[in-house]
PDB file of C-alpha atoms in Angstrom:
ATOM      1  CA  MET A  15       4.472  67.370 -16.548  1.00 96.00           C
ATOM      2  CA  ILE A  16       2.730  66.174 -19.675  1.00 98.00           C
ATOM      3  CA  ASN A  17      -0.087  63.673 -19.094  1.00 97.00           C
ATOM      4  CA  PHE A  18      -2.115  61.543 -21.473  1.00 98.00           C
ATOM      5  CA  SER A  19      -5.535  60.195 -20.539  1.00 97.00           C
ATOM      6  CA  PHE A  20      -8.018  58.273 -22.617  1.00 97.00           C
ATOM      7  CA  GLU A  21     -11.797  58.532 -22.886  1.00 96.00           C
ATOM      8  CA  THR A  22     -11.677  56.424 -26.046  1.00 94.00           C
ATOM      9  CA  THR A  23      -9.576  53.583 -27.387  1.00 91.00           C
ATOM     10  CA  LEU A  24      -6.232  54.695 -28.743  1.00 94.00           C
ATOM     11  CA  ASP A  25      -2.921  52.880 -28.847  1.00 90.00           C
ATOM     12  CA  LEU A  26      -0.321  55.629 -28.681  1.00 91.00           C
ATOM     13  CA  GLU A  27       3.061  54.570 -29.973  1.00 85.00           C
ATOM     14  CA  ASP A  28       5.972  55.589 -27.745  1.00 91.00           C
ATOM     15  CA  GLU A  29       4.294  57.930 -25.258  1.00 95.00           C
ATOM     16  CA  LYS A  30       7.703  58.785 -23.789  1.00 96.00           C
ATOM     17  CA  ARG A  31       8.990  60.081 -27.150  1.00 97.00           C
ATOM     18  CA  LEU A  32       5.787  62.081 -27.721  1.00 97.00           C
ATOM     19  CA  LYS A  33       6.159  63.757 -24.333  1.00 98.00           C
ATOM     20  CA  GLU A  34       9.824  64.547 -25.021  1.00 98.00           C
ATOM     21  CA  TRP A  35       8.910  66.004 -28.422  1.00 98.00           C
ATOM     22  CA  ILE A  36       6.203  68.204 -26.905  1.00 98.00           C
ATOM     23  CA  ALA A  37       8.564  69.360 -24.142  1.00 98.00           C
ATOM     24  CA  GLU A  38      11.244  70.185 -26.734  1.00 98.00           C
ATOM     25  CA  ALA A  39       8.735  72.300 -28.672  1.00 98.00           C
ATOM     26  CA  VAL A  40       7.726  74.149 -25.501  1.00 98.00           C
ATOM     27  CA  ALA A  41      11.390  74.872 -24.738  1.00 98.00           C
ATOM     28  CA  THR A  42      12.061  75.996 -28.319  1.00 98.00           C
ATOM     29  CA  GLU A  43       9.185  78.469 -27.987  1.00 97.00           C
ATOM     30  CA  GLU A  44      10.898  79.701 -24.776  1.00 97.00           C
ATOM     31  CA  PHE A  45       8.282  78.461 -22.334  1.00 98.00           C
ATOM     32  CA  LEU A  46       8.397  75.990 -19.467  1.00 98.00           C
ATOM     33  CA  VAL A  47       6.297  72.854 -19.147  1.00 98.00           C
ATOM     34  CA  GLY A  48       3.843  73.035 -16.278  1.00 98.00           C
ATOM     35  CA  GLU A  49       0.856  70.702 -15.997  1.00 98.00           C
ATOM     36  CA  ILE A  50      -0.327  69.873 -19.519  1.00 98.00           C
ATOM     37  CA  ASN A  51      -3.101  67.301 -19.805  1.00 98.00           C
ATOM     38  CA  TYR A  52      -4.089  65.686 -23.080  1.00 98.00           C
ATOM     39  CA  VAL A  53      -7.435  63.901 -23.126  1.00 98.00           C
ATOM     40  CA  PHE A  54      -8.068  61.650 -26.122  1.00 98.00           C
ATOM     41  CA  CYS A  55     -11.796  61.258 -26.653  1.00 98.00           C
ATOM     42  CA  SER A  56     -14.627  60.635 -29.117  1.00 97.00           C
ATOM     43  CA  ASP A  57     -16.554  63.135 -31.239  1.00 97.00           C
ATOM     44  CA  GLU A  58     -19.513  62.964 -28.864  1.00 97.00           C
ATOM     45  CA  TYR A  59     -17.376  63.565 -25.774  1.00 98.00           C
ATOM     46  CA  LEU A  60     -15.721  66.632 -27.318  1.00 97.00           C
ATOM     47  CA  HIS A  61     -19.009  67.886 -28.753  1.00 97.00           C
ATOM     48  CA  LYS A  62     -20.455  68.002 -25.229  1.00 96.00           C
ATOM     49  CA  ILE A  63     -17.470  70.032 -24.025  1.00 96.00           C
ATOM     50  CA  ASN A  64     -17.830  72.351 -27.007  1.00 94.00           C
ATOM     51  CA  LEU A  65     -21.480  72.956 -26.146  1.00 94.00           C
ATOM     52  CA  GLN A  66     -21.007  73.254 -22.394  1.00 93.00           C
ATOM     53  CA  TYR A  67     -17.953  75.511 -22.244  1.00 92.00           C
ATOM     54  CA  LEU A  68     -17.859  77.322 -25.589  1.00 92.00           C
ATOM     55  CA  ASN A  69     -21.538  77.257 -26.606  1.00 93.00           C
ATOM     56  CA  HIS A  70     -20.545  75.899 -30.036  1.00 93.00           C
ATOM     57  CA  ASP A  71     -22.808  73.229 -31.528  1.00 95.00           C
ATOM     58  CA  THR A  72     -20.123  71.807 -33.821  1.00 92.00           C
ATOM     59  CA  TYR A  73     -17.718  68.920 -33.999  1.00 94.00           C
ATOM     60  CA  THR A  74     -14.038  69.767 -33.806  1.00 94.00           C
ATOM     61  CA  ASP A  75     -10.731  67.953 -33.595  1.00 96.00           C
ATOM     62  CA  ILE A  76      -9.310  69.892 -30.644  1.00 97.00           C
ATOM     63  CA  ILE A  77     -10.293  72.183 -27.816  1.00 97.00           C
ATOM     64  CA  SER A  78      -7.642  73.658 -25.563  1.00 96.00           C
ATOM     65  CA  PHE A  79      -8.082  75.367 -22.220  1.00 97.00           C
ATOM     66  CA  ASP A  80      -5.095  77.579 -21.445  1.00 97.00           C
ATOM     67  CA  TYR A  81      -4.189  78.089 -17.778  1.00 97.00           C
ATOM     68  CA  ARG A  82      -0.716  79.528 -18.395  1.00 95.00           C
ATOM     69  CA  VAL A  83       1.013  81.141 -15.441  1.00 95.00           C
ATOM     70  CA  GLY A  84       3.631  83.584 -16.669  1.00 95.00           C
ATOM     71  CA  ASN A  85       6.122  81.638 -18.764  1.00 96.00           C
ATOM     72  CA  GLN A  86       4.923  78.232 -17.565  1.00 98.00           C
ATOM     73  CA  LEU A  87       2.370  76.407 -19.693  1.00 98.00           C
ATOM     74  CA  HIS A  88      -0.555  74.754 -17.971  1.00 98.00           C
ATOM     75  CA  GLY A  89      -3.710  73.541 -19.653  1.00 98.00           C
ATOM     76  CA  ASP A  90      -6.041  70.855 -20.846  1.00 98.00           C
ATOM     77  CA  ILE A  91      -6.107  69.742 -24.471  1.00 98.00           C
ATOM     78  CA  PHE A  92      -9.033  67.586 -25.611  1.00 98.00           C
ATOM     79  CA  ILE A  93      -8.561  65.739 -28.899  1.00 98.00           C
ATOM     80  CA  SER A  94     -11.294  63.886 -30.790  1.00 98.00           C
ATOM     81  CA  ILE A  95      -9.700  60.776 -32.247  1.00 98.00           C
ATOM     82  CA  ASP A  96     -12.753  60.396 -34.516  1.00 97.00           C
ATOM     83  CA  ARG A  97     -12.052  63.828 -36.039  1.00 97.00           C
ATOM     84  CA  VAL A  98      -8.318  63.141 -36.359  1.00 98.00           C
ATOM     85  CA  ARG A  99      -9.077  59.939 -38.287  1.00 97.00           C
ATOM     86  CA  GLU A 100     -11.579  61.717 -40.543  1.00 97.00           C
ATOM     87  CA  ASN A 101      -9.225  64.653 -41.162  1.00 97.00           C
ATOM     88  CA  ALA A 102      -6.363  62.306 -42.013  1.00 97.00           C
ATOM     89  CA  LEU A 103      -8.551  60.815 -44.767  1.00 97.00           C
ATOM     90  CA  LYS A 104      -9.785  64.236 -45.886  1.00 96.00           C
ATOM     91  CA  PHE A 105      -6.275  65.712 -46.139  1.00 94.00           C
ATOM     92  CA  GLU A 106      -4.786  62.449 -47.464  1.00 96.00           C
ATOM     93  CA  VAL A 107      -2.204  62.050 -44.717  1.00 96.00           C
ATOM     94  CA  ASP A 108      -1.560  59.157 -42.378  1.00 95.00           C
ATOM     95  CA  PHE A 109      -3.221  59.094 -38.969  1.00 96.00           C
ATOM     96  CA  LYS A 110       0.042  59.583 -37.042  1.00 96.00           C
ATOM     97  CA  SER A 111       0.932  62.758 -38.979  1.00 96.00           C
ATOM     98  CA  GLU A 112      -2.495  64.226 -38.362  1.00 97.00           C
ATOM     99  CA  LEU A 113      -2.316  63.295 -34.681  1.00 98.00           C
ATOM    100  CA  LEU A 114       1.097  64.985 -34.373  1.00 98.00           C
ATOM    101  CA  ARG A 115      -0.356  68.100 -35.998  1.00 97.00           C
ATOM    102  CA  VAL A 116      -3.194  68.282 -33.492  1.00 97.00           C
ATOM    103  CA  LEU A 117      -0.939  67.509 -30.522  1.00 98.00           C
ATOM    104  CA  ILE A 118       1.394  70.394 -31.363  1.00 98.00           C
ATOM    105  CA  HIS A 119      -1.470  72.693 -32.422  1.00 98.00           C
ATOM    106  CA  GLY A 120      -2.757  72.830 -28.844  1.00 97.00           C
ATOM    107  CA  ILE A 121       0.710  73.630 -27.507  1.00 98.00           C
ATOM    108  CA  LEU A 122       1.151  76.396 -30.074  1.00 98.00           C
ATOM    109  CA  HIS A 123      -2.102  77.961 -28.876  1.00 97.00           C
ATOM    110  CA  PHE A 124      -0.689  77.930 -25.342  1.00 97.00           C
ATOM    111  CA  CYS A 125       2.433  79.651 -26.716  1.00 97.00           C
ATOM    112  CA  GLY A 126       0.285  82.478 -28.092  1.00 95.00           C
ATOM    113  CA  TYR A 127      -0.286  81.442 -31.696  1.00 95.00           C
ATOM    114  CA  LYS A 128      -3.759  82.144 -33.056  1.00 93.00           C
ATOM    115  CA  ASP A 129      -5.612  80.734 -36.063  1.00 91.00           C
ATOM    116  CA  LYS A 130      -8.585  82.976 -36.765  1.00 88.00           C
ATOM    117  CA  LEU A 131      -7.148  85.229 -39.491  1.00 90.00           C
ATOM    118  CA  GLU A 132      -5.562  83.965 -42.714  1.00 92.00           C
ATOM    119  CA  ASN A 133      -2.053  85.155 -41.797  1.00 92.00           C
ATOM    120  CA  GLU A 134      -2.425  83.535 -38.343  1.00 95.00           C
ATOM    121  CA  VAL A 135      -3.480  80.248 -39.937  1.00 93.00           C
ATOM    122  CA  ASP A 136      -0.424  80.392 -42.220  1.00 95.00           C
ATOM    123  CA  ALA A 137       1.921  81.037 -39.273  1.00 95.00           C
ATOM    124  CA  MET A 138       0.305  78.254 -37.241  1.00 96.00           C
ATOM    125  CA  ARG A 139       0.565  75.768 -40.118  1.00 96.00           C
ATOM    126  CA  SER A 140       4.204  76.696 -40.682  1.00 96.00           C
ATOM    127  CA  LYS A 141       5.019  76.071 -37.004  1.00 97.00           C
ATOM    128  CA  GLU A 142       3.093  72.786 -37.029  1.00 97.00           C
ATOM    129  CA  ASP A 143       5.055  71.634 -40.086  1.00 97.00           C
ATOM    130  CA  TYR A 144       8.333  72.667 -38.438  1.00 98.00           C
ATOM    131  CA  TYR A 145       7.672  70.626 -35.293  1.00 98.00           C
ATOM    132  CA  ILE A 146       6.267  67.609 -37.170  1.00 97.00           C
ATOM    133  CA  ALA A 147       9.499  67.524 -39.207  1.00 96.00           C
ATOM    134  CA  ARG A 148      11.476  67.550 -35.949  1.00 95.00           C
ATOM    135  CA  TYR A 149       9.603  64.494 -34.650  1.00 95.00           C
TER     136      TYR A 149
END
């Protein structure tokens, strides 16, 4: 089950379609959907989580906590809507495209994709682009 909760104001267009799209991506990556919780929040909310759980004193657009059990994906994905808006301006894309990128980015982490090394970043970006195009 894919859940959306809100710690900030956000009007998501067509939640049902977003959930279907995420589930399709999970299936394409040959995983099963377990309990996946998205929490849309502010910079300050996510900053506190970053400090408390990761000991990082930085702002970020997404933090994911992976609780995968075998082939079934479970986890919590926290997304700063403030960061998504700022990154959309920075990268000169619309807000929805940037939000889709972050939504699928967390899922790709759960599927085993990393983004620390340059080649990992390239693979992650390629997969993000692939799934955004499928939306």
